[in-house]
Coordinates of C-alpha atoms and ligand atoms in Angstrom, one line a residue:
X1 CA 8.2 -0.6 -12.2
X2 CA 8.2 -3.1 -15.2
X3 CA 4.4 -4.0 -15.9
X4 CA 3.9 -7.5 -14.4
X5 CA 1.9 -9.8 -16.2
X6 CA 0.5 -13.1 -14.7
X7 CA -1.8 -15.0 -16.8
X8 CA -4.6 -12.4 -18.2
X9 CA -4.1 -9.5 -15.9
X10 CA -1.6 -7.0 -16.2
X11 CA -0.6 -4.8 -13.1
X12 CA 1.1 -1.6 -13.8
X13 CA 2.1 1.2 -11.0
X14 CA 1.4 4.7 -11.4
X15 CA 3.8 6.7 -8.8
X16 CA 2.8 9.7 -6.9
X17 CA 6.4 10.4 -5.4
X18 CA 9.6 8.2 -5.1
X19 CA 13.3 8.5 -3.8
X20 CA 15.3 9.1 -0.6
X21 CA 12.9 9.4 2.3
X22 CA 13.5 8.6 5.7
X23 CA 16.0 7.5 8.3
X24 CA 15.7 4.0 9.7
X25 CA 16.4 4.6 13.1
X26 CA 13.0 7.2 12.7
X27 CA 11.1 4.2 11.6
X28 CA 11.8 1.2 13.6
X29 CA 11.2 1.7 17.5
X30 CA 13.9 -1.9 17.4
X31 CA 16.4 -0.3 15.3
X32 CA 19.8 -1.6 16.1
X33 CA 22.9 0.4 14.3
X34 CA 24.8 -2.7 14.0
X35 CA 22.3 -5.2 12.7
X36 CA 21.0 -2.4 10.0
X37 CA 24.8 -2.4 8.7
X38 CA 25.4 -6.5 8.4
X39 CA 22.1 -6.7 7.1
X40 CA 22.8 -3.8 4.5
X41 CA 25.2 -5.8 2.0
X42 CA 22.7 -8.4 1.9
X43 CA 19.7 -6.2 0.7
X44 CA 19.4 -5.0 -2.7
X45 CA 20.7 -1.6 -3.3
X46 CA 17.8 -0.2 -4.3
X47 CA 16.4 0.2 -1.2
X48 CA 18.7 2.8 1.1
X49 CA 20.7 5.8 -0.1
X50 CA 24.3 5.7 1.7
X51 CA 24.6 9.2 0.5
X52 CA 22.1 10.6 2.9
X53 CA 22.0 7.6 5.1
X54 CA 18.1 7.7 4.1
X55 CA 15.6 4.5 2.9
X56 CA 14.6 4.9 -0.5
X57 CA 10.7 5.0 -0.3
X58 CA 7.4 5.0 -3.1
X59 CA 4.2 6.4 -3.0
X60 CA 2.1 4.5 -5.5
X61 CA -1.1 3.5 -6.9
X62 CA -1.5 -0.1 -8.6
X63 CA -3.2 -0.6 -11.9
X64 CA -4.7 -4.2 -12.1
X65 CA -6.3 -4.8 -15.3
X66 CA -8.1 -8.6 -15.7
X67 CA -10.1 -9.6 -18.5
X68 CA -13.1 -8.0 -16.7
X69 CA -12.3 -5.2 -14.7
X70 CA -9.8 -2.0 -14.2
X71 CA -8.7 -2.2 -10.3
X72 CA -6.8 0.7 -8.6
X73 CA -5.9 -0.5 -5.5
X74 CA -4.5 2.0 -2.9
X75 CA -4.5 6.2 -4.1
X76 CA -1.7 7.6 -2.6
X77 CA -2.5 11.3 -0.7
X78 CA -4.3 13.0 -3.7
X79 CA -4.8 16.8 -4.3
X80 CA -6.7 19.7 -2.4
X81 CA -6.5 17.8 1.0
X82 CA -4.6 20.2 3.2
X83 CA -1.9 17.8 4.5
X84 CA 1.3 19.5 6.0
X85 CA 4.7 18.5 4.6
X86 CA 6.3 16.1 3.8
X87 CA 2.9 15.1 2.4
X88 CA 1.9 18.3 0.2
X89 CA 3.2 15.8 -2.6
X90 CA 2.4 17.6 -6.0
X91 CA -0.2 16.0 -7.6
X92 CA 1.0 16.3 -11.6
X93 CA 3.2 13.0 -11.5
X94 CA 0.3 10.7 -10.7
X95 CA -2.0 12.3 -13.1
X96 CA 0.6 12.1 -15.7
X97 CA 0.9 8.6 -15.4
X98 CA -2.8 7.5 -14.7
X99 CA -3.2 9.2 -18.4
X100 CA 0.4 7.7 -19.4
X101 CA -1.3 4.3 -18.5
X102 CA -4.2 4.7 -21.3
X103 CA -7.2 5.2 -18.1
X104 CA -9.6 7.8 -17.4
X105 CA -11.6 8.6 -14.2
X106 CA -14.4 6.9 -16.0
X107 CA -12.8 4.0 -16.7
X108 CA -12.0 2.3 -12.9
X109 CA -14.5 -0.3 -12.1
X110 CA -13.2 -1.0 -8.8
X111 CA -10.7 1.2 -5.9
X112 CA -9.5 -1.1 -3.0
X113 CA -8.0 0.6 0.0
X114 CA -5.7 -2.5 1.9
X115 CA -6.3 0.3 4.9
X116 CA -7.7 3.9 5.4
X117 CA -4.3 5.8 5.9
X118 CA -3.4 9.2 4.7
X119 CA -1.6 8.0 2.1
X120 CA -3.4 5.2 1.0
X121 CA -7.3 6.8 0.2
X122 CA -6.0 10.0 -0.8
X123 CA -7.4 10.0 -4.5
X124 CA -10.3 8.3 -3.5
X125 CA -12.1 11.6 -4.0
X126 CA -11.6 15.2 -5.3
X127 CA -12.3 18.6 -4.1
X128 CA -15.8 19.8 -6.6
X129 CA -17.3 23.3 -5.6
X130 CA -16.6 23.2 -2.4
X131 CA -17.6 19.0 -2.0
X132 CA -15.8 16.3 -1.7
X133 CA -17.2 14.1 -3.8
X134 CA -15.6 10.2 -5.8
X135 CA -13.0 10.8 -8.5
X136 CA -14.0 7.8 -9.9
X137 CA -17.9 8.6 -10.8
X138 CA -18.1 4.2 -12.0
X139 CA -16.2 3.0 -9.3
X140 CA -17.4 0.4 -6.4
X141 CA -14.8 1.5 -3.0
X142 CA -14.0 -1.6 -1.0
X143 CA -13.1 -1.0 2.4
X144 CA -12.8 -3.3 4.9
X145 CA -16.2 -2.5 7.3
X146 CA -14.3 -2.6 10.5
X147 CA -11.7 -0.7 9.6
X148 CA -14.1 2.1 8.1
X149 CA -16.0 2.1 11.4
X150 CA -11.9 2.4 13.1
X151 CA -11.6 5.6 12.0
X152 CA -14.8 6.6 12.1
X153 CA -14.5 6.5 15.2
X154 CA -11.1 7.8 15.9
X155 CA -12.8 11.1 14.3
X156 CA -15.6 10.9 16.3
X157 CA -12.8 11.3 19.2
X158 CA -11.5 14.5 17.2
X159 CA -8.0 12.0 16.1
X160 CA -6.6 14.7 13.4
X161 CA -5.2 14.1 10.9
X162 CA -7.1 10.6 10.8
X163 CA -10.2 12.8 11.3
X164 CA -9.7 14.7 7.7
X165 CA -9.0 11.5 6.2
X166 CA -12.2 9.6 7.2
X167 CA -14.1 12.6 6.0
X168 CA -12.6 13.8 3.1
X169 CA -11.4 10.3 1.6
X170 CA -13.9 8.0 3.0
X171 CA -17.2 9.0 4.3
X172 CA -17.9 10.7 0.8
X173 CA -17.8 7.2 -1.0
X174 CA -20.1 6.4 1.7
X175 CA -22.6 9.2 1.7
X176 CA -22.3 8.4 -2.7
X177 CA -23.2 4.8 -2.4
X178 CA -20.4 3.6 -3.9
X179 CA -18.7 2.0 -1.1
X180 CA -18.9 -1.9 -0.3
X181 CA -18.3 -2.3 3.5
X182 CA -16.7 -5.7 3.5
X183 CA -14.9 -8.4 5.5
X184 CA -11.8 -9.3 5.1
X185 CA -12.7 -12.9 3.3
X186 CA -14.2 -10.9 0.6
X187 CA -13.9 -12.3 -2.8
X188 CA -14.5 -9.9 -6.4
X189 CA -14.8 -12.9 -8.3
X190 CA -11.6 -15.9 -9.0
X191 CA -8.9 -13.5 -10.1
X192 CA -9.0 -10.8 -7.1
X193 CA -9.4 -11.6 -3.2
X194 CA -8.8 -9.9 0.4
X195 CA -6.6 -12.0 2.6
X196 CA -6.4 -10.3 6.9
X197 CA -2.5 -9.2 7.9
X198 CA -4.0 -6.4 10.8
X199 CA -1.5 -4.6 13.2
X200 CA -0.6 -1.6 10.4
X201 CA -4.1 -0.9 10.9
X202 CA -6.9 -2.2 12.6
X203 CA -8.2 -3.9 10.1
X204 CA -5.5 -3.8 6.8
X205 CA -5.8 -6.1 4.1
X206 CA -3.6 -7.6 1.3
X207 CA -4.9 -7.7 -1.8
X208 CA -4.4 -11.2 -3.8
X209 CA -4.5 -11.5 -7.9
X210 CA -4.7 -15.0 -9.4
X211 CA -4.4 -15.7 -13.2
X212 CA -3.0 -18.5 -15.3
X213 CA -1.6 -20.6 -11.9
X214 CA 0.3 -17.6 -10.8
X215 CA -0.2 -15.1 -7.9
X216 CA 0.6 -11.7 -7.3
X217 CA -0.4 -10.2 -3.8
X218 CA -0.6 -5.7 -3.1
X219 CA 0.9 -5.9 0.3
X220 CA -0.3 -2.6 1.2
X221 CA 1.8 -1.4 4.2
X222 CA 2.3 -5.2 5.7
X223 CA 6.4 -3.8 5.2
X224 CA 7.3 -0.2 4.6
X225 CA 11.1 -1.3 3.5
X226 CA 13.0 -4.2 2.2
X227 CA 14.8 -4.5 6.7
X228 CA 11.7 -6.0 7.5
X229 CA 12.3 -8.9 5.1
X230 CA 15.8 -9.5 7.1
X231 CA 13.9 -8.3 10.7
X232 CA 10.6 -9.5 10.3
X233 CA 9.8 -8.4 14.1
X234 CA 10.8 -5.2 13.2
X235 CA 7.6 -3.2 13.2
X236 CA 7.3 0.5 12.3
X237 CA 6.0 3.5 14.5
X238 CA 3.8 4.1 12.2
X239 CA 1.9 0.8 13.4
X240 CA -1.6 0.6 14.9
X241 CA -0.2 -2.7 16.8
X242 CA 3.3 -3.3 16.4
X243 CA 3.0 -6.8 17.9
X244 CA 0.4 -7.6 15.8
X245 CA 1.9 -6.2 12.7
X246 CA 4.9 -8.3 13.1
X247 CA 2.7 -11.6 13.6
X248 CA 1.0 -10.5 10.5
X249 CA 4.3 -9.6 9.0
X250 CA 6.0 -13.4 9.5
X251 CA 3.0 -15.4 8.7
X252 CA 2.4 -13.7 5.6
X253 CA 6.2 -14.3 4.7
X254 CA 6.5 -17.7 6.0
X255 CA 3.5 -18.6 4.0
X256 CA 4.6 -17.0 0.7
X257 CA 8.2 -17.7 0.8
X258 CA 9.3 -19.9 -2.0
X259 CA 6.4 -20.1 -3.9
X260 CA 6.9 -18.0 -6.7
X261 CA 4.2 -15.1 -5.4
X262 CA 5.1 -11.9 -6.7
X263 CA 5.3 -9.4 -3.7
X264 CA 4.1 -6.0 -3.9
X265 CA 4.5 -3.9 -1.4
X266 CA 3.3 0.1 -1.8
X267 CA 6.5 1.6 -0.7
X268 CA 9.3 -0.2 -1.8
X269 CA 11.2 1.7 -4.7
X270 CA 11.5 0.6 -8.4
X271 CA 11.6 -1.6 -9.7
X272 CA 9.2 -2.9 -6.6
X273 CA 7.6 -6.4 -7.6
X274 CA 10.2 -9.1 -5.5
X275 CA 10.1 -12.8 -4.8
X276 CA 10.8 -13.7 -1.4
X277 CA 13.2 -16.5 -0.2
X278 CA 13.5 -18.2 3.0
X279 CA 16.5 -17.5 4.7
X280 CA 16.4 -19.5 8.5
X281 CA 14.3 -17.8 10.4
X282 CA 14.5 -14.6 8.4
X283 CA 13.5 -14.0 4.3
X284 CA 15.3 -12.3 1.9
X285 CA 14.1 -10.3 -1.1
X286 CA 15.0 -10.1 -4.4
X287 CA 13.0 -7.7 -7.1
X288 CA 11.8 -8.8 -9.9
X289 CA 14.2 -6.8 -13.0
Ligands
ZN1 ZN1 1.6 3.9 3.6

């Protein structure tokens, strides 16, 4: 993606892994053949492969940069953590292009997770003899509390793999005392806020940058693909509450709709920041190129 600048903050992505992915009727539990094809034509092309019939899908990391701090928020799946294919991802990419992107380990002041999913936490730590232990030794980790205590639970029930992700991605930042527990009104300061859109995951957040009268929101996983734009209701299976993740879903896009918000969701493919329009009771959505 194009770096986006709004006022004095610059956001930049740095990809772990992009490019045909999945099926849509493997993601949508609503999928409807004939709706997915009039809707098609209408949706940038971008986003679905008619080659392979397959959506075209991102792993990524954003870079938020303000006059004061150096944000990641969300770490993709990260190295040494075990995970079965399709996400063994190898790890060279996103190191090549944190480093492309002039940062070091030492330089991130702040990691937010907008939820605690495999993908989403992955390089929030790295494998040292034997430990797992922050890859960013200067970092604060903002989690949302209740959604830390989610999966803490859910290991506590022996949930696998959400089990290895609480403890190799999250209780270390934790047990390091670099981790602020938060709510989801939490505020860093007037550029960067937390704003609630649960159902994804218990507790998922979208993260909200502010400079020079413009906005920019990381919608985490709020919409895997560009559908849900056109099928709001459409809710993936891949949801913790798919009811609830729809009502997040429309109230999020009713409220941004029009405005002039940049958009960025964590899967959708280069060149990944859109503007979202109000179409009836549907939206439609347009990158920024
Ligand atoms: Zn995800």
């Amino acid at each position: 993606m194009r770096q986006l600048r709004i006022g004095d903050v610059t956001i930049d992505a740095v990809i772990e892994r992009c490019g045909p992915w999945r099926r849509p009727q493997d993601c949508f539990s609503a999928y409807d053949e004939a709706i997915f094809r009039r809707h098609l034509p209408t949706m940038e092309p971008e986003i679905f492969d008619p080659a392979t019939g397959l959506m075209v899908i991102t792993y990524q990391t954003f870079v938020v940069r303000t006059p004061h701090h150096t944000i990641l928020v969300d770490t993709c799946t990260g190295e040494d953590k075990g995970y079965p294919a399709p996400l063994d991802f190898p790890k060279q990419r996103w190191l090549g292009e944190f480093k492309a992107a002039g940062l070091t380990f030492d330089a991130i002041d702040y990691v937010f997770c907008t939820h605690l999913h495999i993908d989403h936490c992955g390089w929030n730590t790295v494998l040292r003899n034997g430990q797992w232990v922050p890859t960013f030794p200067r970092a604060k980790y903002v989690f949302h509390k209740k959604e830390y205590a989610a999966w803490e639970e859910a290991t506590k029930q022996g949930a696998n793999p959400p089990g290895d992700v609480w403890r190799f991605n999250c209780e270390p930042i934790v047990a390091a005392g670099q981790a602020l527990l938060v709510d989801d009104d939490y505020t860093l300061d007037d550029t960067v806020w937390l704003s609630p859109t649960p159902g994804h995951s218990p507790c998922h957040c979208c993260v909200n940058i502010k400079s020079g009268g413009q906005r920019a929101v990381v919608t985490g996983d709020l919409m895997h693909h560009a559908l849900q734009c056109r099928e709001p209701d459409w809710s993936t299976i891949f949801d913790w509450d798919a009811k609830e993740a729809a009502v997040s879903r429309r109230r999020f896009l009713n409220e941004i709709a029009d405005t002039g918000t940049f958009v960025m969701p964590i899967h959708f493919p280069n060149p990944t920041t859109g503007l979202v329009e109000a179409d009836g009771n549907r939206f439609t959505w347009k990158f920024v190129r």
